[in-house]
Amino acid sequence: MCGIVGYIGTQSATDILVSGLERLEYRGYDSAGVATVEEGQINCVKAKGKLSNLRQKLEHTISQAQIGIGHTRWATHGKPEEHNAHPHLSSEMSVAVVQNGIIENYLEIKEELIAKGIEFRSETDTEVVPNLIAHFLTSSNSLLEAVQKTIARLEGAFALAIVSAEHPYELLVVRQQPPLVLGFGQGEFFCASDMTAILPYTRTILNLENGEIARLTPLGVEIYNFTGDRLSRFPRTLDWNPIQVEKQGFRHYMLKEIYEQPAVVRNCLDNYINLNWHAQDNPDYSPINLGLSPNLTDNLEHVQILACGTSWHAALIGKYLLEQVAGIPTTVDYASEFRYSPKPIIPHTLTIGVTQSGETADTIAALESERARRADLEPRLQAKLLGITNRSESTISQIVDRIIDTHAGIEIGVAATKTFTAQVMSFYFLSLDLAYRRQTISHSRIEEIIEGLRHIPSQIETILDTQADYIEELAHDFATETEDFIFIGRGINFPIALEGALKLKEISYIHAEAYPAGEMKHGPIALLDNKVPVVAVAMPGSVYEKVISNAQEAKARDARLIGVTTAMNAIEAAHTFNDVLTVPEVDELISPVLSVIPLQMLSYHIAAIKGLDVDQPRNLAKSVTVE
Ligand code: M6R
């Protein structure tokens, strides 16, 4: 959501802050600003809208400042206007603060400060923070002390970066829930809400933990807890390559990420399939190498999965696999709902949080509450938590017992594509691992599924090679007048209908709904006419005929029918569908990883033809770190 960058060192702070904010654009924002400290003064420049507006304003300023903070804001308290943009300054302009999160008790503090004669310039919750710090500075020996006194007054979840005109060689950073990472360079130090902002400058990083304050000076970094005790923490070096964050010739990140999927799947296979496994081998040697301890996997009676958005769709495929392959009853809940209506406790439950970013506030809170409510119960009822994430360094890894890293590489497009595919791959690995341990399917079936998984990269390449032009051409038909779409699917491909509809809504702003194909006649079929195209995911297998007949019912209501199916069914498909998006022949169990690809491409091309901001759709953020 909002993005924070901070810098102290020897280079131009403004340049580094703006370039860091550019790298945070993908998170979504509606205004931006920077504040630097120079010659005992804070200079603050803010602009509504895109970063180009901020850059334009900065062209008229000359700054040699070597310390500063920057922010991209996604409005929560107060409209997306310049006066609500961060940084916020204390009333007499001596302290500047940027914040991610929400200060829940800001109204009470604001009233107190107003009574003391402080004037406020914005409607935000954040503005109380610089004013409190300025107030406490008058009775403190250091900026650190004033910040400690301030955060003792704050309630909520917040990440802060702070500079002060009176302390021009200090940048203070506070974490209470939303993520913050510190970067270590040669005589220069950085902070950011997301490491992508600072990757071009350093790969030596340290994740600040909840309840920590960092004091960055030109000489180094000191870490304290909220009560002022100095902590000993050590940075680590990432093996990330900054090039991964470039568009590499593609028009949009989303398109690049769609095309990266064969490589992502190969990477997943390399990481998690034991090459030397054969069906006759030692029974204790699993074909899958997830490193899960028996404590997590033994005697499982139930799996519950918590997730949001696209991750929730991957979880639905996970449920199908865990039930059909590993034979374990599985439930899937929206993390945002589970938080407030937890399910009755079932013994021997494995709880899985699925989150690309590892930072989604609802998912993190749901996992934390699950851990807490089971904490004092007898061992068979206690929480076993597993995380599936693309950011192994993120908050989720501090909460769960074990992570499955989806290894998709950084995803910049707000609409998830390659990370969805990688999450689904993780569920194949997990269900095969559990199936092997529980002996729910034969070794030869395991071998067959693994063989099928090995073909996925080249099969996705085939779809990208053979369908791209056709799908782009088809997209023109829907880019101008179509206002509604319906997606249908069944069984393991119903989540793909959901995902296809979500992709279209997110980036093309076309209203789209998805239904299990058999549900159409129970209501939604009333929506159909010749203005509402229907996309049917009709992959050969147990429910193929059913989907085809549901699609025929839609056609009989004049809907334009677009089918996703395999080449082998070309003749029947041509008979049924007005347009056919073809994927290679595939085992039904594996089909979602192929059927999703044409739907990602269709949404992408519709949005691109409409000239929309594909990578940063309106109102959306890449990681939703507030409730
Ligand atoms: O980082 P997470 O996987 O927890 O994010 C969950 C959703 O916010 C996310 O999947 C969202 O729906 C995407 N924009 C989908 O494209």
XYZ file of C-alpha atoms and ligand atoms in Angstrom:
643
model
C 0.000 0.000 0.000
C 1.724 3.217 1.052
C 5.466 3.173 0.449
C 8.298 4.523 2.596
C 11.880 5.316 1.606
C 14.549 6.957 3.743
C 18.192 7.827 3.083
C 21.207 9.138 4.966
C 24.678 9.218 3.375
C 26.781 11.187 0.949
C 24.690 11.239 -2.248
C 21.766 13.478 -3.232
C 18.957 12.391 -0.926
C 16.255 13.694 -3.275
C 17.510 11.610 -6.224
C 17.687 8.462 -4.140
C 14.292 9.043 -2.559
C 12.558 9.647 -5.902
C 14.210 6.646 -7.521
C 13.178 4.536 -4.504
C 9.598 5.795 -4.764
C 9.578 4.865 -8.455
C 10.346 1.315 -7.453
C 7.468 1.380 -4.999
C 4.952 2.680 -7.559
C 3.735 -0.847 -8.180
C 2.331 -1.009 -4.668
C -0.349 1.535 -5.649
C -0.614 5.188 -4.522
C -2.445 8.418 -5.162
C 0.035 11.086 -3.996
C 3.715 11.311 -3.130
C 6.239 13.508 -1.370
C 9.757 13.906 -0.026
C 11.258 15.847 2.886
C 14.981 16.538 3.166
C 17.037 18.262 5.852
C 19.534 20.921 4.840
C 21.073 23.868 6.663
C 18.906 23.338 9.729
C 15.663 23.348 7.737
C 13.223 20.786 6.454
C 12.294 21.123 2.782
C 9.151 19.289 1.882
C 7.720 18.839 -1.611
C 4.484 16.925 -2.261
C 2.191 16.319 -5.202
C -1.149 14.691 -5.860
C -1.299 11.927 -8.467
C 1.582 10.238 -10.200
C 5.273 10.593 -9.331
C 5.802 12.554 -12.542
C 3.919 15.423 -10.840
C 6.319 15.294 -7.896
C 9.303 15.108 -10.229
C 8.081 18.190 -12.090
C 7.830 20.158 -8.854
C 11.281 19.021 -7.761
C 12.802 20.295 -11.024
C 12.394 23.808 -9.622
C 14.287 23.089 -6.410
C 18.021 22.806 -5.897
C 19.008 20.572 -3.024
C 22.338 19.281 -1.736
C 20.637 17.457 1.138
C 22.082 14.077 2.099
C 19.293 12.972 4.410
C 15.590 12.644 3.799
C 12.401 10.603 3.745
C 9.901 9.914 0.964
C 6.437 8.414 0.682
C 3.806 7.207 -1.737
C 0.357 7.446 -0.154
C -2.700 5.259 -0.698
C -5.471 7.248 0.950
C -7.108 5.918 4.117
C -7.761 8.964 6.360
C -8.490 12.036 4.209
C -8.892 12.347 0.451
C -5.994 11.903 -1.973
C -5.113 15.619 -1.976
C -1.728 17.316 -1.729
C -2.307 18.559 1.818
C -2.961 14.969 2.936
C 0.131 13.601 1.162
C 3.161 12.643 3.273
C 5.621 13.715 4.650
C 3.720 15.543 7.395
C 5.474 18.250 9.356
C 5.050 19.470 12.902
C 3.245 22.804 13.101
C 6.488 24.812 13.336
C 8.096 22.655 10.571
C 10.875 21.127 12.675
C 9.970 17.424 12.441
C 8.879 15.471 9.348
C 7.268 12.030 9.373
C 6.073 9.475 6.837
C 3.810 6.663 7.992
C 2.374 3.394 6.713
C -0.528 1.994 8.670
C -3.167 3.532 10.903
C -2.870 5.474 14.177
C -6.125 4.370 15.764
C -6.233 6.920 18.610
C -5.214 9.937 16.511
C -8.458 11.870 17.112
C -7.954 11.866 20.867
C -4.289 12.984 20.480
C -5.250 15.593 17.894
C -7.793 17.170 20.266
C -5.170 17.303 23.007
C -2.661 18.986 20.693
C -5.242 21.442 19.352
C -5.999 22.392 22.957
C -2.273 23.188 23.316
C -2.517 25.571 20.361
C -1.104 23.274 17.643
C -2.535 23.895 14.168
C -3.170 21.009 11.795
C -2.930 21.184 8.016
C -4.372 17.801 6.982
C -7.165 15.352 7.758
C -4.707 12.489 8.231
C -4.001 10.384 11.294
C -0.244 10.778 10.652
C 0.021 14.499 11.376
C -0.277 13.927 15.128
C 3.061 12.072 15.060
C 5.466 14.910 14.072
C 3.576 17.207 16.425
C 3.898 14.811 19.343
C 7.613 14.331 18.601
C 8.158 18.104 18.429
C 6.273 18.458 21.717
C 8.353 15.778 23.473
C 11.632 17.088 22.001
C 11.406 20.094 24.312
C 11.663 17.798 27.345
C 13.988 15.086 25.938
C 17.738 14.639 25.684
C 17.608 13.142 22.210
C 15.433 12.578 19.168
C 15.366 8.888 20.099
C 13.910 9.709 23.523
C 11.252 11.987 21.998
C 10.311 9.252 19.529
C 10.075 6.673 22.322
C 7.758 8.955 24.300
C 5.672 9.493 21.168
C 5.196 5.852 20.278
C 4.197 5.098 23.853
C 1.156 7.278 23.090
C 0.259 5.677 19.759
C -2.221 2.844 19.250
C -2.532 0.925 15.990
C -0.278 -0.613 13.392
C 2.319 1.771 12.004
C 5.714 2.067 10.342
C 7.401 5.461 10.621
C 10.425 7.269 9.207
C 11.345 10.502 10.932
C 13.759 13.393 10.372
C 14.255 16.505 12.463
C 15.746 19.909 11.635
C 17.396 20.029 15.066
C 19.019 16.600 14.544
C 20.208 16.824 10.931
C 22.399 13.686 11.092
C 19.772 11.230 12.304
C 17.026 9.298 10.570
C 14.737 7.352 12.899
C 12.663 4.398 11.786
C 9.954 2.637 13.799
C 8.136 -0.607 13.147
C 4.886 -1.665 14.788
C 3.419 -4.215 12.332
C 3.761 -2.868 8.728
C 7.078 -4.036 7.266
C 10.275 -1.990 7.192
C 13.652 -3.015 5.899
C 17.025 -1.320 6.459
C 19.759 -1.241 3.810
C 23.494 -0.992 4.505
C 25.830 0.692 1.973
C 29.348 2.195 2.156
C 28.863 5.222 4.431
C 25.188 5.360 3.527
C 22.088 3.749 4.956
C 18.562 3.271 3.720
C 15.153 2.322 4.957
C 12.146 1.216 2.937
C 8.799 -0.460 3.299
C 9.807 -2.878 0.555
C 13.344 -3.883 -0.317
C 12.767 -3.340 -4.042
C 13.119 0.407 -3.345
C 16.730 0.038 -2.258
C 17.908 -2.973 -4.258
C 19.870 -0.875 -6.788
C 21.990 0.543 -3.951
C 22.550 -2.374 -1.649
C 21.723 -6.006 -1.127
C 22.828 -6.019 2.503
C 19.609 -5.739 4.427
C 18.036 -6.173 7.831
C 14.304 -6.568 8.459
C 13.268 -4.436 11.371
C 11.047 -6.455 13.710
C 7.873 -5.391 15.482
C 8.559 -3.155 18.445
C 11.942 -1.947 17.159
C 13.363 1.500 16.469
C 16.393 2.017 14.216
C 18.613 5.092 14.473
C 20.454 5.669 11.196
C 23.392 8.114 11.198
C 26.256 8.594 8.706
C 28.309 6.359 11.020
C 26.015 3.357 11.195
C 22.774 1.875 12.431
C 21.669 1.311 16.019
C 18.610 -0.751 16.896
C 16.551 -0.311 20.073
C 13.360 -1.759 21.479
C 10.511 0.580 22.372
C 11.734 0.877 25.956
C 15.155 2.048 24.823
C 17.328 -1.075 25.267
C 19.991 -1.397 22.576
C 19.646 -4.628 20.570
C 22.239 -6.602 18.719
C 21.042 -7.394 15.168
C 22.995 -8.352 12.071
C 22.208 -7.690 8.394
C 22.294 -10.375 5.698
C 23.127 -10.296 2.013
C 20.427 -11.118 -0.512
C 21.050 -13.093 -3.657
C 18.501 -10.978 -5.552
C 19.411 -9.453 -8.844
C 18.240 -5.858 -9.463
C 17.686 -6.771 -13.133
C 14.661 -8.809 -12.022
C 12.943 -5.517 -11.282
C 13.294 -4.202 -14.881
C 10.739 -4.551 -17.701
C 13.316 -6.077 -20.062
C 11.658 -4.835 -23.258
C 8.088 -5.830 -22.398
C 5.447 -3.122 -22.603
C 4.220 -3.894 -19.094
C 5.495 -5.828 -16.090
C 2.347 -7.949 -16.184
C 3.129 -9.154 -19.700
C 6.736 -9.871 -18.731
C 5.525 -11.823 -15.719
C 3.061 -13.852 -17.823
C 5.968 -14.792 -20.099
C 8.183 -15.686 -17.124
C 5.876 -18.526 -16.098
C 7.703 -21.372 -17.885
C 10.927 -20.358 -16.101
C 9.114 -20.014 -12.780
C 7.642 -23.514 -13.052
C 11.074 -24.931 -13.998
C 12.529 -23.235 -10.960
C 9.829 -24.708 -8.710
C 10.418 -28.196 -10.123
C 14.185 -27.870 -9.637
C 13.701 -26.791 -6.048
C 11.129 -29.297 -4.899
C 11.244 -32.511 -6.944
C 13.759 -35.130 -5.848
C 15.374 -36.034 -9.154
C 16.568 -39.418 -7.973
C 13.249 -40.647 -6.657
C 11.768 -43.746 -8.238
C 8.594 -45.534 -7.350
C 10.442 -48.586 -5.963
C 12.831 -46.606 -3.754
C 13.219 -46.534 -0.018
C 9.737 -45.793 1.386
C 11.150 -43.083 3.676
C 12.509 -41.041 0.791
C 9.801 -38.716 -0.491
C 9.669 -37.708 -4.164
C 9.122 -34.167 -2.907
C 11.634 -32.101 -1.089
C 9.735 -29.488 0.946
C 11.659 -30.103 4.154
C 8.476 -30.460 6.214
C 9.038 -32.024 9.620
C 6.878 -34.963 10.758
C 5.604 -32.690 13.513
C 3.792 -30.655 10.837
C 2.615 -33.494 8.647
C 1.967 -36.557 10.816
C -1.543 -37.630 11.872
C -3.226 -34.747 10.078
C -7.002 -34.865 10.263
C -7.733 -31.495 8.704
C -6.092 -28.725 6.705
C -7.433 -25.178 6.857
C -6.193 -22.599 4.368
C -6.402 -18.834 4.893
C -5.784 -16.347 2.090
C -7.121 -13.351 0.147
C -7.695 -12.525 -3.526
C -5.722 -14.530 -6.044
C -4.014 -16.457 -3.235
C -7.480 -17.575 -2.136
C -8.071 -18.940 -5.652
C -4.793 -20.869 -5.480
C -5.978 -22.157 -2.094
C -9.183 -23.504 -3.681
C -7.067 -25.532 -6.104
C -5.006 -26.596 -3.085
C -8.159 -27.845 -1.367
C -9.052 -29.943 -4.413
C -5.570 -31.463 -4.480
C -5.269 -32.060 -0.747
C -8.639 -33.801 -0.688
C -8.407 -35.747 -3.966
C -4.702 -36.616 -3.857
C -3.774 -36.679 -0.170
C -7.235 -37.543 1.173
C -7.281 -34.828 3.853
C -10.501 -32.872 4.517
C -9.625 -29.260 3.749
C -11.368 -25.938 4.296
C -10.519 -22.616 2.664
C -11.442 -19.299 4.261
C -10.998 -15.669 3.359
C -8.484 -14.498 5.959
C -10.503 -11.306 6.476
C -13.584 -13.349 7.454
C -11.778 -16.006 9.467
C -10.349 -13.336 11.786
C -13.805 -12.500 13.079
C -15.556 -15.866 12.829
C -12.960 -18.541 13.614
C -14.059 -22.132 13.065
C -14.495 -24.728 15.831
C -11.106 -26.199 16.721
C -10.381 -29.563 15.068
C -7.492 -31.656 16.445
C -4.408 -32.292 14.291
C -5.093 -29.386 11.973
C -2.459 -27.921 9.671
C -3.178 -24.240 9.019
C -1.752 -22.845 5.780
C -1.478 -19.124 5.059
C -1.101 -18.373 1.359
C 0.205 -14.896 0.569
C 2.384 -13.780 -2.308
C 3.665 -10.734 -0.444
C 3.822 -12.343 2.977
C 2.522 -9.038 4.311
C -1.250 -9.035 3.736
C -2.603 -7.687 7.028
C -5.707 -9.909 7.065
C -3.746 -13.098 6.395
C -1.074 -12.251 8.947
C -3.671 -11.398 11.605
C -5.690 -14.566 10.896
C -2.567 -16.736 11.314
C -1.576 -14.914 14.494
C -5.025 -15.337 15.993
C -5.018 -19.034 15.075
C -1.683 -19.482 16.876
C -2.938 -17.527 19.911
C -6.273 -19.298 20.385
C -4.656 -22.747 20.293
C -1.605 -21.819 22.381
C -2.668 -23.175 25.782
C -4.516 -26.249 24.545
C -3.370 -29.861 24.692
C -0.724 -30.831 22.079
C -3.126 -32.417 19.540
C -5.049 -29.121 19.388
C -2.081 -26.797 19.117
C -1.397 -24.763 15.982
C 0.823 -26.097 13.208
C 1.353 -23.232 10.806
C 2.695 -23.383 7.265
C 3.156 -20.386 4.955
C 3.192 -20.380 1.159
C 4.790 -17.134 0.041
C 6.936 -15.544 -2.623
C 8.748 -13.351 -0.088
C 10.495 -15.647 2.336
C 11.959 -12.660 4.179
C 8.510 -11.167 4.892
C 6.377 -11.017 8.031
C 4.693 -14.386 7.482
C 8.009 -16.165 7.982
C 8.148 -14.797 11.531
C 4.754 -16.291 12.363
C 4.635 -19.754 10.826
C 6.588 -22.916 11.648
C 7.716 -23.414 8.080
C 7.639 -21.614 4.742
C 7.223 -23.000 1.253
C 8.988 -20.415 -0.902
C 7.250 -20.156 -4.287
C 10.485 -18.986 -5.962
C 8.692 -16.891 -8.613
C 11.050 -13.900 -8.380
C 9.718 -10.455 -7.624
C 6.317 -9.663 -9.118
C 5.725 -5.987 -9.881
C 2.385 -6.025 -11.743
C -0.405 -5.523 -9.223
C -2.370 -8.300 -10.901
C -0.796 -11.556 -9.762
C 0.099 -13.961 -12.577
C 3.351 -15.884 -12.143
C 2.994 -15.966 -8.370
C -0.451 -17.587 -8.727
C 1.038 -20.308 -10.915
C 3.871 -20.799 -8.415
C 1.404 -21.034 -5.513
C -0.540 -23.720 -7.388
C 2.758 -25.555 -7.995
C 3.385 -25.470 -4.229
C 0.048 -27.179 -3.669
C 0.994 -29.935 -6.138
C 4.193 -30.499 -4.190
C 2.467 -30.404 -0.819
C -0.345 -32.756 -1.806
C 2.106 -35.197 -3.430
C 4.351 -35.116 -0.363
C 1.401 -35.800 1.941
C -0.050 -38.413 -0.422
C 3.300 -40.198 -0.374
C 3.571 -40.090 3.416
C -0.050 -41.205 3.881
C 0.029 -43.682 0.984
C -3.225 -42.374 -0.451
C -2.235 -42.903 -4.091
C 0.034 -45.434 -5.751
C 3.684 -44.687 -6.495
C 3.015 -45.081 -10.180
C 0.283 -42.399 -10.037
C 2.744 -40.135 -8.191
C 5.264 -40.719 -10.971
C 2.608 -39.979 -13.570
C 1.664 -36.672 -11.914
C 5.311 -35.647 -11.549
C 5.877 -36.470 -15.213
C 2.873 -34.285 -16.070
C 4.279 -31.432 -13.970
C 7.591 -31.671 -15.821
C 5.807 -30.947 -19.102
C 4.164 -27.762 -17.859
C 6.964 -25.296 -18.762
C 7.061 -26.339 -22.422
C 3.267 -26.512 -22.554
C 2.971 -22.937 -21.259
C 5.540 -21.935 -23.898
C 3.322 -23.533 -26.538
C 0.334 -21.485 -25.349
C 2.393 -18.275 -25.361
C 3.785 -19.046 -28.837
C 0.585 -20.139 -30.524
C -2.148 -18.095 -28.833
C -0.704 -14.633 -28.227
C -1.655 -13.045 -31.583
C -5.056 -14.682 -31.670
C -5.893 -13.562 -28.113
C -4.724 -10.002 -28.786
C -6.935 -9.901 -31.884
C -9.890 -11.305 -29.967
C -9.383 -8.773 -27.166
C -10.277 -5.924 -29.572
C -13.855 -7.246 -29.679
C -14.304 -6.609 -25.968
C -12.257 -3.466 -25.372
C -14.870 -0.870 -26.249
C -18.452 -1.898 -25.593
C -18.436 -4.928 -23.336
C -19.496 -4.094 -19.794
C -20.021 -7.526 -18.272
C -18.406 -10.938 -18.541
C -19.326 -14.294 -17.038
C -16.727 -17.024 -16.412
C -17.734 -20.619 -15.750
C -15.798 -23.727 -14.767
C -16.198 -26.854 -12.669
C -14.162 -28.992 -10.325
C -10.483 -28.122 -10.239
C -11.064 -25.493 -12.935
C -13.761 -23.530 -11.109
C -11.033 -21.517 -9.281
C -9.601 -20.714 -12.726
C -12.953 -19.177 -13.714
C -12.748 -17.091 -10.514
C -9.175 -16.074 -11.279
C -10.032 -15.188 -14.901
C -12.857 -12.944 -13.699
C -10.683 -11.289 -11.037
C -7.889 -10.545 -13.535
C -10.381 -8.916 -15.902
C -11.992 -6.798 -13.152
C -8.667 -5.679 -11.713
C -7.019 -4.337 -14.811
C -9.744 -3.679 -17.413
C -12.439 -2.449 -14.969
C -14.972 -4.634 -16.792
C -17.482 -6.194 -14.465
C -16.972 -9.954 -14.368
C -18.418 -12.776 -12.285
C -17.486 -16.411 -12.055
C -19.759 -19.341 -11.256
C -19.449 -23.086 -11.019
C -20.946 -23.919 -14.428
C -23.730 -25.998 -12.878
C -24.909 -23.031 -10.824
C -25.783 -20.880 -13.831
C -29.301 -22.207 -14.101
C -29.969 -21.422 -10.445
C -29.976 -17.688 -11.085
C -27.079 -16.118 -13.007
C -28.366 -17.390 -16.374
C -30.933 -14.579 -16.148
C -28.077 -12.139 -16.820
C -27.272 -13.587 -20.218
C -27.966 -12.003 -23.595
C -25.897 -11.134 -26.638
C -24.084 -8.371 -24.743
C -22.641 -10.636 -22.044
C -19.824 -12.906 -23.248
C -19.331 -16.170 -21.374
C -15.889 -17.735 -20.922
C -16.117 -21.466 -20.252
C -13.093 -23.302 -18.888
C -13.759 -26.711 -20.439
C -10.754 -28.928 -19.816
C -11.145 -32.626 -20.669
C -11.726 -34.831 -17.647
C -14.411 -35.809 -15.197
C -16.644 -32.754 -15.708
C -15.890 -31.901 -19.342
C -19.279 -32.967 -20.767
C -21.059 -31.161 -17.957
C -19.256 -27.894 -18.690
C -19.973 -28.260 -22.401
C -23.671 -28.700 -21.774
C -23.702 -25.722 -19.360
C -21.955 -23.714 -22.076
C -24.620 -24.779 -24.602
C -27.266 -23.465 -22.237
C -25.523 -20.100 -22.266
C -25.248 -20.157 -26.051
C -28.979 -20.807 -26.297
C -29.420 -17.428 -24.514
C -27.449 -15.677 -27.281
C -24.255 -15.277 -25.228
C -20.993 -15.149 -27.174
C -19.129 -18.205 -25.961
C -15.370 -18.302 -25.515
C -13.972 -21.703 -24.612
C -10.677 -22.662 -23.032
C -9.989 -26.251 -23.987
C -7.413 -28.611 -25.504
C -6.421 -29.011 -29.126
C -7.761 -32.582 -29.192
C -11.273 -31.262 -28.722
C -10.938 -28.772 -31.560
C -13.826 -30.096 -33.638
C -16.295 -30.325 -30.791
C -15.039 -26.988 -29.467
C -15.547 -25.273 -32.828
C -19.104 -26.570 -32.753
C -19.806 -25.244 -29.275
C -17.775 -22.059 -28.901
C -17.656 -18.867 -30.942
C -13.989 -18.480 -30.034
C -11.589 -21.142 -28.799
C -8.463 -20.558 -26.697
C -6.423 -23.703 -27.113
C -4.041 -25.315 -24.637
C -2.042 -28.557 -24.986
C -3.408 -31.936 -23.947
C -3.024 -32.385 -20.190
C -4.082 -34.529 -17.222
C -7.180 -32.923 -15.652
C -5.412 -32.730 -12.282
C -2.705 -30.527 -13.773
C -4.905 -28.566 -16.159
C -5.381 -25.355 -14.089
C -1.754 -24.304 -14.598
C -2.421 -24.300 -18.340
C -6.025 -23.083 -18.499
C -5.194 -19.948 -16.518
C -2.633 -18.704 -19.066
C -5.032 -17.702 -21.911
C -7.249 -15.953 -19.361
C -4.333 -13.898 -18.037
C -3.486 -12.965 -21.631
C -7.074 -12.074 -22.527
C -7.390 -9.702 -19.547
C -3.989 -8.216 -20.250
C -4.760 -7.459 -23.894
C -8.233 -6.041 -23.189
C -6.749 -3.657 -20.601
C -3.766 -2.750 -22.802
C -6.027 -2.016 -25.804
C -8.169 0.179 -23.547
C -4.966 2.072 -22.742
C -5.307 1.439 -19.010
C -2.550 1.426 -16.424
C -2.122 -2.353 -16.479
C 0.606 -2.560 -13.840
C -0.943 -0.107 -11.406
C -4.719 -0.355 -11.742
C -6.793 2.295 -9.994
C -7.580 1.841 -6.295
C -5.442 -1.299 -5.963
C -2.232 -1.967 -4.092
C 0.229 -4.811 -4.540
C 0.362 -5.661 -0.871
C -2.539 -4.744 1.351
C -0.853 -4.057 4.655
C -3.867 -2.413 6.312
C -7.089 -4.099 7.312
O 0.092 -10.808 -1.149
P -1.150 -11.640 -1.091
O -1.084 -12.850 -1.914
O -1.560 -11.947 0.314
O -2.281 -10.708 -1.705
C -3.622 -11.095 -1.674
C -4.443 -10.247 -2.614
O -4.417 -8.917 -2.217
C -3.927 -10.356 -4.056
O -3.923 -11.674 -4.503
C -4.790 -9.522 -5.010
O -6.072 -10.084 -5.127
C -4.067 -9.408 -6.347
N -4.124 -8.069 -6.816
C -4.608 -10.327 -7.374
O -4.186 -10.071 -8.660
